[in-house]
Short mmCIF file of C-alpha atoms in Angstrom, two decimals:
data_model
loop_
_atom_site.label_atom_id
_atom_site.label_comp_id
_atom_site.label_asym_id
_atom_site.label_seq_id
_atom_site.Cartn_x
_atom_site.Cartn_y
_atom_site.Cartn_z
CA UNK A 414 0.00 0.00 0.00
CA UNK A 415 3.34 2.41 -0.23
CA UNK A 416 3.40 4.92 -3.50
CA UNK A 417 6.30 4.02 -5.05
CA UNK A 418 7.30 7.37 -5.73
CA UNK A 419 7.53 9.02 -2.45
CA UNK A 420 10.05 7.89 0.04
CA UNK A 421 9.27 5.64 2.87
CA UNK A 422 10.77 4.67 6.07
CA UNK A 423 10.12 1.68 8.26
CA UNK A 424 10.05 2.14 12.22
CA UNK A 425 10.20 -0.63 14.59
CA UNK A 426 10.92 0.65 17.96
CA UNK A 427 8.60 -0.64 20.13
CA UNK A 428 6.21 1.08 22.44
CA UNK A 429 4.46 0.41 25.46
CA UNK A 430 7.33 1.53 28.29
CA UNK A 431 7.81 4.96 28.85
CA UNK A 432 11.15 5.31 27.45
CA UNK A 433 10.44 3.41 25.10
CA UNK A 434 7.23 5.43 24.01
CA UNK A 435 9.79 8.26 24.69
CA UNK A 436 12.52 6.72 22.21
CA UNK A 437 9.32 6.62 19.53
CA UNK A 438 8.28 10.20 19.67
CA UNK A 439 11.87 11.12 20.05
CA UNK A 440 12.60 9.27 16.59
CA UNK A 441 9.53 9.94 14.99
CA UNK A 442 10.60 14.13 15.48
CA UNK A 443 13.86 13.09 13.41
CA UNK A 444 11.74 12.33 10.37
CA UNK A 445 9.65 15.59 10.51
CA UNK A 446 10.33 17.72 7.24
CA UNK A 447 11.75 14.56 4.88
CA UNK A 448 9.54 15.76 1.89
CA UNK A 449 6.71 13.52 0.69
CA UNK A 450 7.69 10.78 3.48
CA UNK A 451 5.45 7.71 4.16
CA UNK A 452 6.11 6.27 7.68
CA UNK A 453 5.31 3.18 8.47
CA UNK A 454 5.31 1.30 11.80
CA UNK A 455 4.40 -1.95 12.59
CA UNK A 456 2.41 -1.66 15.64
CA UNK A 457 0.09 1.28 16.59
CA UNK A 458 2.22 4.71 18.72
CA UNK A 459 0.39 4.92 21.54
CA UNK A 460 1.17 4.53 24.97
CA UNK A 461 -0.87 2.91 27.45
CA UNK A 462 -3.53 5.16 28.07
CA UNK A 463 -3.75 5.52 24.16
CA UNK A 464 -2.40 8.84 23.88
CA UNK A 465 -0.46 9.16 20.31
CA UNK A 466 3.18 9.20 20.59
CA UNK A 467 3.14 10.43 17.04
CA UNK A 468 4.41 14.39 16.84
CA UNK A 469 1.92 16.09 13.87
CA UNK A 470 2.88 16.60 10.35
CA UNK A 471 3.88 12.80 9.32
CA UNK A 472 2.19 10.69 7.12
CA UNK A 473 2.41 7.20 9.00
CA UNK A 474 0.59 3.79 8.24
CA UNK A 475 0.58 0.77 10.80
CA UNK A 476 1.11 -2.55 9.01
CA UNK A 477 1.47 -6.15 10.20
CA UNK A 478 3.49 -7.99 7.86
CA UNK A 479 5.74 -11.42 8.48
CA UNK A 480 8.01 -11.76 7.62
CA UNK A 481 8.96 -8.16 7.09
CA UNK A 482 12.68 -9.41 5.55
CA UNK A 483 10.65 -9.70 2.16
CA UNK A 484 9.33 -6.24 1.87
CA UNK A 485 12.67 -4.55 2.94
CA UNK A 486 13.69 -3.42 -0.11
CA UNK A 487 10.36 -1.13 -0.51
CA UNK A 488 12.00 0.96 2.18
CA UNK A 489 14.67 4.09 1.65
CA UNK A 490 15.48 4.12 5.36
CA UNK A 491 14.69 2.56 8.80
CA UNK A 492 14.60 2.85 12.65
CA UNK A 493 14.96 0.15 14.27
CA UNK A 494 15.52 -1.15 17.99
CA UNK A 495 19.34 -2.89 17.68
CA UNK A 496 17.67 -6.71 18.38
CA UNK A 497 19.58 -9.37 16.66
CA UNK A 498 17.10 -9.90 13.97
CA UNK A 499 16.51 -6.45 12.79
CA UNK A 500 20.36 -5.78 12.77
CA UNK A 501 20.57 -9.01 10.80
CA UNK A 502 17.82 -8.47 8.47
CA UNK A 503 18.25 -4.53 8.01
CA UNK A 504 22.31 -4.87 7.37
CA UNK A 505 22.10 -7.31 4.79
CA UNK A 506 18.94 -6.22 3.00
CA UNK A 507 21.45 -2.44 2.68
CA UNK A 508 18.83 -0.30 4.14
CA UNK A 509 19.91 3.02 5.86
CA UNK A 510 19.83 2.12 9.38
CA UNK A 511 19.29 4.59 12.87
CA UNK A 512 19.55 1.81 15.46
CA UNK A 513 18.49 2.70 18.96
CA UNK A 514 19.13 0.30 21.63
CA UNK A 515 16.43 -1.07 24.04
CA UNK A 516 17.94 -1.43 27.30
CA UNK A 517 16.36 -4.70 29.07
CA UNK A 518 19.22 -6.99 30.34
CA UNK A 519 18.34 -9.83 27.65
CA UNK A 520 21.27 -9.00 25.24
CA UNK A 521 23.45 -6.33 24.95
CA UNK A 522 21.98 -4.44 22.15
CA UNK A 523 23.82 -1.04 22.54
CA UNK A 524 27.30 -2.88 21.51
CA UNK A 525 26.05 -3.88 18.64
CA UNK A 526 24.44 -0.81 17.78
CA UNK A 527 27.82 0.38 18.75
CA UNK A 528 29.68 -1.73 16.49
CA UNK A 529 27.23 -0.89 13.77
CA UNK A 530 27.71 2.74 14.59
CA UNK A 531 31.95 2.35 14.49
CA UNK A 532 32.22 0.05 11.23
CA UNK A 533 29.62 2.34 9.36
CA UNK A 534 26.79 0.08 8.58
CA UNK A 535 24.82 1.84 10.29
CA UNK A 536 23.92 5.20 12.20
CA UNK A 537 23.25 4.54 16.44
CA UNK A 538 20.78 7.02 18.35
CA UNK A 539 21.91 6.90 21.95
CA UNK A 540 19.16 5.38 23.49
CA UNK A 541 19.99 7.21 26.69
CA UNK A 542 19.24 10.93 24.65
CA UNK A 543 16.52 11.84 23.27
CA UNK A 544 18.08 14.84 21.12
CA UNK A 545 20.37 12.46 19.83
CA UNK A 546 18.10 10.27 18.84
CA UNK A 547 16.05 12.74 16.93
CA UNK A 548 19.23 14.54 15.11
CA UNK A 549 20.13 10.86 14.07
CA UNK A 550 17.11 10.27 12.67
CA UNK A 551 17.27 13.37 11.12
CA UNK A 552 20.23 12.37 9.30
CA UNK A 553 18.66 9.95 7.33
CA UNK A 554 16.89 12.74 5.20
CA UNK A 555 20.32 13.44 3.22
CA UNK A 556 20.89 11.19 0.21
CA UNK A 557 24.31 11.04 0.40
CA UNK A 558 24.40 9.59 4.18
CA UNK A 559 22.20 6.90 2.84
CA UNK A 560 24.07 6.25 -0.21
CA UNK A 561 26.92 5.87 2.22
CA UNK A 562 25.43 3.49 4.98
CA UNK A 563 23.75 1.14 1.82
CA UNK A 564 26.93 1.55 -0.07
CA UNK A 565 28.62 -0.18 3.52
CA UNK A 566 26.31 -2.48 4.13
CA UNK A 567 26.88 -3.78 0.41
CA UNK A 568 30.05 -4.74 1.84
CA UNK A 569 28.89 -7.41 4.20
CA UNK A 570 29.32 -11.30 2.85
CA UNK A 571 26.98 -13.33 2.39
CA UNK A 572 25.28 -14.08 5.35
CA UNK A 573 22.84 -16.87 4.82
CA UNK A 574 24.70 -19.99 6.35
CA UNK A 575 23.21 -22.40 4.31
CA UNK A 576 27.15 -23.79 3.00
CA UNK A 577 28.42 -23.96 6.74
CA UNK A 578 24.85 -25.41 7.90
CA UNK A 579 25.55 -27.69 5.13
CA UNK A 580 28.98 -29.07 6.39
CA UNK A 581 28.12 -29.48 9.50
CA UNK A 582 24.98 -31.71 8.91
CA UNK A 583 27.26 -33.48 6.36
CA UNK A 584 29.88 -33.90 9.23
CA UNK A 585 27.85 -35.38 11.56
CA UNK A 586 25.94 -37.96 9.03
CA UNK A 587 29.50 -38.96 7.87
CA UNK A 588 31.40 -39.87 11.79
CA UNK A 589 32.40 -43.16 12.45
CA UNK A 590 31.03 -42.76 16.14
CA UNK A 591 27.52 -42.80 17.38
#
């Protein structure tokens, strides 16, 4: 349901939490004034009381989609939290990345939005600021820092296992030992 011709950039952050919710609106500001921007998000900004954490003057669509890794490539940027399987789906798929962490103690997302951040594949929001977060998310309005983060992330090998996966299976049906 995207128009082809105007830009459009996904936003998974999460809400519910009130950083979190905080993180959103925060991120959602960064996208204000990106010219004929669609935004979409795929679950509804609003915190618990169902107040919109959406700041006016952005066109934004809630979609559920699975998997989203097949629909990547309609995007021109994202924001994303910096969970293993949106670094690993985002990175390889070469979409302009703002990661911002989610702090909860079950991995440590802010080094690998770090690591993202230091190797160039992508741009990290300090989670723990919400100006940052909205001036890096304002970043992703220039071309040329997108051209730069997809040209990056068209660096990356390939990443889908299947050869090692392979081996290994073949390795353990060809052992002498039980």
């Amino acid at each position: 349901g995207l128009d082809p011709n105007r830009p459009a950039v996904l936003v998974q952050l999460g809400t519910g939490d009130s950083d979190v919710n905080e993180k959103m609106t925060a991120a959602l500001s960064g996208l204000i004034g990106w010219k004929d921007l669609q935004v979409v998000l795929t679950k509804k900004p609003i915190d618990k009381n169902g107040n919109s954490l959406v700041p006016d003057g952005l066109d934004l669509k809630v979609v559920r989609y699975f998997p989203l890794a097949q629909v990547l490539h309609a995007f021109d940027a994202s924001v994303c939290a910096t969970g293993y399987n949106g670094v690993h789906e985002l990175l390889p798929a070469q979409i302009p990345t703002v990661f911002v962490s989610n702090i909860r103690g079950t991995d440590d997302q802010e080094a690998r939005a770090q690591w993202c951040h230091d190797f160039g594949y992508a741009i990290r929001g300090n989670q723990a600021d919400l100006h940052d977060i909205t001036a890096a998310v304002k970043k992703l309005q220039d071309p040329e820092v997108r051209a730069k983060l997809t040209a990056k992330c068209a660096e990356l090998p390939d990443t889908s296992g299947g050869e090692e996966i392979a081996k290994i299976l073949f390795d353990l049906a060809t052992r002498e030992e039980p």
